[in-house]
PDB file of C-alpha atoms in Angstrom:
ATOM      1  CA  MET A   1      48.347  44.576  32.261  1.00 50.00           C
ATOM      2  CA  THR A   2      47.823  43.872  28.616  1.00 51.00           C
ATOM      3  CA  HIS A   3      47.240  40.390  27.239  1.00 47.00           C
ATOM      4  CA  PRO A   4      47.926  39.819  23.593  1.00 49.00           C
ATOM      5  CA  HIS A   5      44.968  38.388  21.685  1.00 43.00           C
ATOM      6  CA  THR A   6      45.796  34.953  20.294  1.00 41.00           C
ATOM      7  CA  THR A   7      43.690  32.745  18.098  1.00 38.00           C
ATOM      8  CA  VAL A   8      43.598  29.080  18.890  1.00 39.00           C
ATOM      9  CA  ARG A   9      42.903  27.045  15.763  1.00 41.00           C
ATOM     10  CA  LEU A  10      43.170  23.571  17.203  1.00 37.00           C
ATOM     11  CA  PRO A  11      39.608  23.396  18.582  1.00 43.00           C
ATOM     12  CA  HIS A  12      38.205  24.631  15.262  1.00 41.00           C
ATOM     13  CA  ALA A  13      40.208  22.019  13.378  1.00 38.00           C
ATOM     14  CA  LEU A  14      38.927  19.303  15.698  1.00 33.00           C
ATOM     15  CA  LEU A  15      35.391  20.625  15.371  1.00 34.00           C
ATOM     16  CA  GLY A  16      35.697  20.535  11.568  1.00 40.00           C
ATOM     17  CA  LEU A  17      37.045  16.993  11.617  1.00 36.00           C
ATOM     18  CA  LEU A  18      34.294  15.874  13.983  1.00 34.00           C
ATOM     19  CA  THR A  19      31.620  17.529  11.825  1.00 37.00           C
ATOM     20  CA  MET A  20      32.927  15.821   8.676  1.00 37.00           C
ATOM     21  CA  SER A  21      32.947  12.448  10.443  1.00 39.00           C
ATOM     22  CA  VAL A  22      29.373  12.855  11.657  1.00 34.00           C
ATOM     23  CA  LEU A  23      28.109  13.993   8.248  1.00 35.00           C
ATOM     24  CA  ALA A  24      29.853  11.115   6.481  1.00 38.00           C
ATOM     25  CA  GLY A  25      28.062   8.683   8.767  1.00 39.00           C
ATOM     26  CA  CYS A  26      24.684  10.320   8.210  1.00 40.00           C
ATOM     27  CA  GLY A  27      24.390   9.786   4.431  1.00 38.00           C
ATOM     28  CA  ALA A  28      21.058   9.104   2.773  1.00 39.00           C
ATOM     29  CA  PRO A  29      18.859   6.540   4.496  1.00 43.00           C
ATOM     30  CA  GLY A  30      19.439   3.073   3.107  1.00 46.00           C
ATOM     31  CA  ALA A  31      16.824   1.113   1.237  1.00 45.00           C
ATOM     32  CA  THR A  32      14.913  -1.567   3.087  1.00 46.00           C
ATOM     33  CA  PRO A  33      15.408  -4.770   1.108  1.00 46.00           C
ATOM     34  CA  ALA A  34      12.538  -6.615   2.830  1.00 43.00           C
ATOM     35  CA  SER A  35      14.901  -9.274   4.035  1.00 49.00           C
ATOM     36  CA  PRO A  36      13.986 -11.769   5.185  1.00 64.00           C
ATOM     37  CA  ASP A  37      10.316 -10.689   5.346  1.00 77.00           C
ATOM     38  CA  LEU A  38       8.388  -7.431   5.360  1.00 77.00           C
ATOM     39  CA  GLN A  39       5.078  -7.909   7.162  1.00 77.00           C
ATOM     40  CA  LEU A  40       2.323  -5.361   6.421  1.00 72.00           C
ATOM     41  CA  GLU A  41      -0.473  -5.698   8.990  1.00 75.00           C
ATOM     42  CA  ALA A  42      -3.983  -5.584   7.532  1.00 71.00           C
ATOM     43  CA  GLY A  43      -5.382  -3.941  10.672  1.00 68.00           C
ATOM     44  CA  GLN A  44      -3.198  -0.903   9.952  1.00 61.00           C
ATOM     45  CA  ALA A  45      -3.879  -0.781   6.198  1.00 59.00           C
ATOM     46  CA  GLY A  46      -6.492   1.217   4.315  1.00 54.00           C
ATOM     47  CA  LEU A  47     -10.029  -0.096   3.865  1.00 49.00           C
ATOM     48  CA  ARG A  48     -12.284   0.803   0.963  1.00 49.00           C
ATOM     49  CA  THR A  49     -15.818  -0.374   0.353  1.00 45.00           C
ATOM     50  CA  PRO A  50     -17.675   0.337  -2.893  1.00 45.00           C
ATOM     51  CA  VAL A  51     -21.050   2.054  -2.568  1.00 37.00           C
ATOM     52  CA  THR A  52     -23.827  -0.073  -4.047  1.00 41.00           C
ATOM     53  CA  PRO A  53     -27.605  -0.236  -3.546  1.00 40.00           C
ATOM     54  CA  GLN A  54     -26.994  -3.276  -1.328  1.00 37.00           C
ATOM     55  CA  LYS A  55     -24.745  -1.160   0.941  1.00 37.00           C
ATOM     56  CA  VAL A  56     -27.571   1.325   1.446  1.00 36.00           C
ATOM     57  CA  SER A  57     -30.121  -1.359   2.363  1.00 36.00           C
ATOM     58  CA  ALA A  58     -27.657  -3.606   4.251  1.00 41.00           C
ATOM     59  CA  PRO A  59     -24.995  -1.305   5.741  1.00 40.00           C
ATOM     60  CA  LEU A  60     -23.321  -4.079   7.760  1.00 45.00           C
ATOM     61  CA  THR A  61     -21.098  -5.074   4.847  1.00 48.00           C
ATOM     62  CA  GLY A  62     -17.624  -3.933   3.934  1.00 62.00           C
ATOM     63  CA  GLY A  63     -14.171  -4.277   5.423  1.00 80.00           C
ATOM     64  CA  TRP A  64     -13.855  -4.113   9.178  1.00 86.00           C
ATOM     65  CA  VAL A  65     -10.908  -4.221  11.547  1.00 89.00           C
ATOM     66  CA  ILE A  66     -11.717  -7.014  13.993  1.00 90.00           C
ATOM     67  CA  GLN A  67     -10.081  -8.164  17.217  1.00 92.00           C
ATOM     68  CA  ASP A  68      -8.808 -11.706  16.749  1.00 93.00           C
ATOM     69  CA  PRO A  69      -6.440 -13.310  19.277  1.00 94.00           C
ATOM     70  CA  ALA A  70      -5.279 -15.758  16.581  1.00 95.00           C
ATOM     71  CA  ALA A  71      -4.012 -12.875  14.389  1.00 94.00           C
ATOM     72  CA  SER A  72      -0.356 -11.856  14.591  1.00 93.00           C
ATOM     73  CA  ASP A  73      -0.990  -8.539  16.353  1.00 90.00           C
ATOM     74  CA  GLY A  74      -4.419  -9.385  17.798  1.00 92.00           C
ATOM     75  CA  SER A  75      -6.350  -7.730  14.971  1.00 92.00           C
ATOM     76  CA  ALA A  76      -7.235  -8.543  11.369  1.00 93.00           C
ATOM     77  CA  VAL A  77      -9.430  -7.210   8.575  1.00 93.00           C
ATOM     78  CA  ALA A  78     -12.677  -8.967   7.645  1.00 95.00           C
ATOM     79  CA  LEU A  79     -13.796  -8.421   4.042  1.00 95.00           C
ATOM     80  CA  LEU A  80     -17.518  -9.127   3.916  1.00 93.00           C
ATOM     81  CA  GLY A  81     -18.645  -8.382   0.375  1.00 94.00           C
ATOM     82  CA  THR A  82     -17.600  -8.803  -3.237  1.00 94.00           C
ATOM     83  CA  ALA A  83     -15.213  -5.997  -4.303  1.00 93.00           C
ATOM     84  CA  ASP A  84     -14.325  -5.037  -0.714  1.00 93.00           C
ATOM     85  CA  VAL A  85     -10.616  -4.215  -0.527  1.00 91.00           C
ATOM     86  CA  VAL A  86      -7.760  -3.632   1.853  1.00 90.00           C
ATOM     87  CA  SER A  87      -4.851  -1.555   0.521  1.00 89.00           C
ATOM     88  CA  PHE A  88      -1.240  -1.775   1.671  1.00 91.00           C
ATOM     89  CA  GLU A  89       1.236   1.043   1.030  1.00 91.00           C
ATOM     90  CA  LEU A  90       4.798  -0.182   0.635  1.00 92.00           C
ATOM     91  CA  PRO A  91       7.479   1.666   2.617  1.00 92.00           C
ATOM     92  CA  ARG A  92       9.104   4.555   0.741  1.00 93.00           C
ATOM     93  CA  ASN A  93      12.541   3.145   1.578  1.00 92.00           C
ATOM     94  CA  LEU A  94      11.773  -0.278   0.090  1.00 92.00           C
ATOM     95  CA  LYS A  95      14.406  -1.334  -2.430  1.00 94.00           C
ATOM     96  CA  ALA A  96      12.781  -1.607  -5.869  1.00 94.00           C
ATOM     97  CA  GLY A  97      12.944  -5.129  -7.237  1.00 94.00           C
ATOM     98  CA  GLU A  98      11.338  -8.561  -7.450  1.00 95.00           C
ATOM     99  CA  TYR A  99       9.618  -9.981  -4.395  1.00 95.00           C
ATOM    100  CA  THR A 100       7.499 -12.979  -3.508  1.00 96.00           C
ATOM    101  CA  VAL A 101       4.136 -11.672  -2.279  1.00 96.00           C
ATOM    102  CA  SER A 102       1.908 -13.739   0.010  1.00 97.00           C
ATOM    103  CA  VAL A 103      -1.135 -13.158   2.174  1.00 97.00           C
ATOM    104  CA  VAL A 104      -1.709 -14.640   5.609  1.00 97.00           C
ATOM    105  CA  GLY A 105      -5.433 -15.007   6.081  1.00 98.00           C
ATOM    106  CA  ARG A 106      -8.328 -17.404   6.431  1.00 98.00           C
ATOM    107  CA  GLY A 107     -11.642 -18.052   4.786  1.00 98.00           C
ATOM    108  CA  GLU A 108     -15.135 -18.298   6.185  1.00 97.00           C
ATOM    109  CA  LEU A 109     -16.513 -20.988   3.907  1.00 98.00           C
ATOM    110  CA  TYR A 110     -20.041 -21.158   2.497  1.00 98.00           C
ATOM    111  CA  LEU A 111     -20.815 -22.932  -0.791  1.00 98.00           C
ATOM    112  CA  GLY A 112     -17.097 -22.854  -1.536  1.00 98.00           C
ATOM    113  CA  ALA A 113     -14.036 -20.948  -0.481  1.00 98.00           C
ATOM    114  CA  PRO A 114     -13.384 -17.223  -0.851  1.00 99.00           C
ATOM    115  CA  VAL A 115     -11.011 -15.998  -3.555  1.00 99.00           C
ATOM    116  CA  VAL A 116      -8.943 -12.806  -3.336  1.00 98.00           C
ATOM    117  CA  SER A 117      -6.897 -10.994  -5.954  1.00 98.00           C
ATOM    118  CA  LEU A 118      -3.861  -8.778  -5.520  1.00 97.00           C
ATOM    119  CA  SER A 119      -3.074  -5.856  -7.794  1.00 96.00           C
ATOM    120  CA  SER A 120      -0.789  -2.852  -7.935  1.00 93.00           C
ATOM    121  CA  GLU A 121      -0.889   0.340  -9.943  1.00 86.00           C
ATOM    122  CA  GLY A 122       0.731  -1.720 -12.705  1.00 80.00           C
ATOM    123  CA  GLY A 123      -2.124  -4.231 -12.884  1.00 92.00           C
ATOM    124  CA  PRO A 124      -3.060  -7.653 -11.505  1.00 95.00           C
ATOM    125  CA  LEU A 125      -0.484  -9.703  -9.602  1.00 95.00           C
ATOM    126  CA  GLY A 126      -2.484 -12.886  -8.996  1.00 97.00           C
ATOM    127  CA  THR A 127      -5.322 -14.622  -7.161  1.00 98.00           C
ATOM    128  CA  VAL A 128      -5.437 -17.132  -4.319  1.00 98.00           C
ATOM    129  CA  THR A 129      -8.147 -19.249  -2.718  1.00 99.00           C
ATOM    130  CA  LEU A 130      -8.454 -19.098   1.065  1.00 98.00           C
ATOM    131  CA  ASP A 131      -9.875 -22.581   1.640  1.00 98.00           C
ATOM    132  CA  ASN A 132      -8.328 -22.684   5.121  1.00 97.00           C
ATOM    133  CA  THR A 133     -10.310 -21.818   8.265  1.00 97.00           C
ATOM    134  CA  ALA A 134      -7.176 -21.081  10.350  1.00 98.00           C
ATOM    135  CA  TYR A 135      -4.622 -18.426   9.413  1.00 98.00           C
ATOM    136  CA  ASP A 136      -2.257 -19.730   6.762  1.00 98.00           C
ATOM    137  CA  LYS A 137       0.009 -18.307   4.075  1.00 98.00           C
ATOM    138  CA  ARG A 138      -1.079 -18.290   0.430  1.00 98.00           C
ATOM    139  CA  THR A 139       1.378 -17.044  -2.203  1.00 97.00           C
ATOM    140  CA  PHE A 140       0.425 -14.861  -5.173  1.00 97.00           C
ATOM    141  CA  GLY A 141       3.848 -15.290  -6.802  1.00 95.00           C
ATOM    142  CA  ARG A 142       6.707 -13.000  -7.810  1.00 95.00           C
ATOM    143  CA  ALA A 143       6.108  -9.321  -8.517  1.00 94.00           C
ATOM    144  CA  THR A 144       8.228  -6.297  -9.334  1.00 94.00           C
ATOM    145  CA  LEU A 145       7.584  -3.768  -6.560  1.00 95.00           C
ATOM    146  CA  ARG A 146       8.659  -0.178  -6.113  1.00 94.00           C
ATOM    147  CA  PRO A 147       8.897   2.061  -3.047  1.00 94.00           C
ATOM    148  CA  GLY A 148       5.642   3.739  -2.006  1.00 93.00           C
ATOM    149  CA  ALA A 149       3.484   1.603  -4.322  1.00 93.00           C
ATOM    150  CA  THR A 150       0.037   0.530  -3.168  1.00 93.00           C
ATOM    151  CA  LEU A 151      -0.937  -3.141  -3.243  1.00 94.00           C
ATOM    152  CA  THR A 152      -4.683  -3.773  -3.231  1.00 93.00           C
ATOM    153  CA  LEU A 153      -6.222  -7.034  -2.066  1.00 95.00           C
ATOM    154  CA  THR A 154      -9.811  -7.528  -3.329  1.00 95.00           C
ATOM    155  CA  PHE A 155     -12.449 -10.055  -2.222  1.00 97.00           C
ATOM    156  CA  LEU A 156     -13.890 -11.540  -5.439  1.00 97.00           C
ATOM    157  CA  ASN A 157     -16.700 -13.971  -4.622  1.00 97.00           C
ATOM    158  CA  ASP A 158     -18.935 -13.259  -1.645  1.00 96.00           C
ATOM    159  CA  GLU A 159     -21.898 -15.583  -1.088  1.00 96.00           C
ATOM    160  CA  TYR A 160     -24.662 -15.142   1.490  1.00 95.00           C
ATOM    161  CA  GLY A 161     -27.447 -17.538   2.389  1.00 95.00           C
ATOM    162  CA  GLY A 162     -28.647 -16.083   5.689  1.00 94.00           C
ATOM    163  CA  PRO A 163     -27.305 -15.922   9.248  1.00 93.00           C
ATOM    164  CA  GLY A 164     -24.391 -18.317   9.707  1.00 92.00           C
ATOM    165  CA  MET A 165     -24.232 -18.976   5.952  1.00 96.00           C
ATOM    166  CA  ASP A 166     -21.786 -16.387   4.666  1.00 95.00           C
ATOM    167  CA  ARG A 167     -18.536 -16.577   2.695  1.00 97.00           C
ATOM    168  CA  ASN A 168     -16.018 -14.003   3.957  1.00 96.00           C
ATOM    169  CA  VAL A 169     -12.286 -13.330   4.067  1.00 97.00           C
ATOM    170  CA  VAL A 170     -10.205 -12.488   7.147  1.00 97.00           C
ATOM    171  CA  ILE A 171      -6.776 -10.988   6.390  1.00 95.00           C
ATOM    172  CA  ASP A 172      -4.015 -10.932   9.003  1.00 95.00           C
ATOM    173  CA  TYR A 173      -1.162  -9.463   6.941  1.00 94.00           C
ATOM    174  CA  LEU A 174       0.595  -9.243   3.588  1.00 94.00           C
ATOM    175  CA  LEU A 175       4.073 -10.774   3.429  1.00 94.00           C
ATOM    176  CA  ILE A 176       6.761  -9.410   1.093  1.00 93.00           C
ATOM    177  CA  ASN A 177       9.866 -11.592   0.718  1.00 93.00           C
ATOM    178  CA  GLN A 178      12.895 -10.797  -1.421  1.00 86.00           C
ATOM    179  CA  SER A 179      14.179 -14.367  -1.656  1.00 69.00           C
ATOM    180  CA  LYS A 180      12.958 -16.641  -4.431  1.00 63.00           C
ATOM    181  CA  SER A 181      12.354 -19.398  -1.883  1.00 53.00           C
ATOM    182  CA  GLY A 182       9.426 -17.529  -0.281  1.00 45.00           C
ATOM    183  CA  PHE A 183       6.897 -19.841  -1.901  1.00 46.00           C
TER     184      PHE A 183
END
C-alpha cells in the first residue's frame, strides 16, 4: 500500500510564531537605574594598599575585610593607613546619569575624626568626615556615573599614637541613589 507524502506546514508556522514571540521578549538586557538604591558592599570590593617604607617595617597596615555583626552583611572593610583605598566597580548595566553617592561607615577616632574622599576616573567627587562611631550614612553629593566605572574611596588622614590610639575608617557599603532626595 502506498501512502502519498504530504507536508504539514501548520506546526512549522506555529513554531515560527512561537520563536518570534520568544525572541521579541528576550531583547537586550535593560539598564539598572539604581532605583531606589544600589548598595555596593565594601567587603566584596577591591582593596589596594600603597607600598611605603612604613608598610615594610609595619606590615599590619592597609585595608582588611573584617567580620562585624553591625555591618549590613556581617563584614566591612577597615582602612588603617593614609592613602589606603577600597574600589567599587559599578554594574555594567547601570543606567548612565546623575546619582547621589553616599558611604555607610564609621570612624575610629583619635585626635580627630577620619576623612575619606571619593573619586572616579573623571576626578574627585567629594570628601566626608566619619565622626560617628556607629555605622551611619555620609553623602558625598551628586555625581555623573557611567556603567562599569570604578569609584575609589581613599582614607586621607590616619593618625597613630600607640596601641588603642589609632584613627581608622570602617566602610560597610557605598550607596548609589538616582533620586535627588538621597541626601
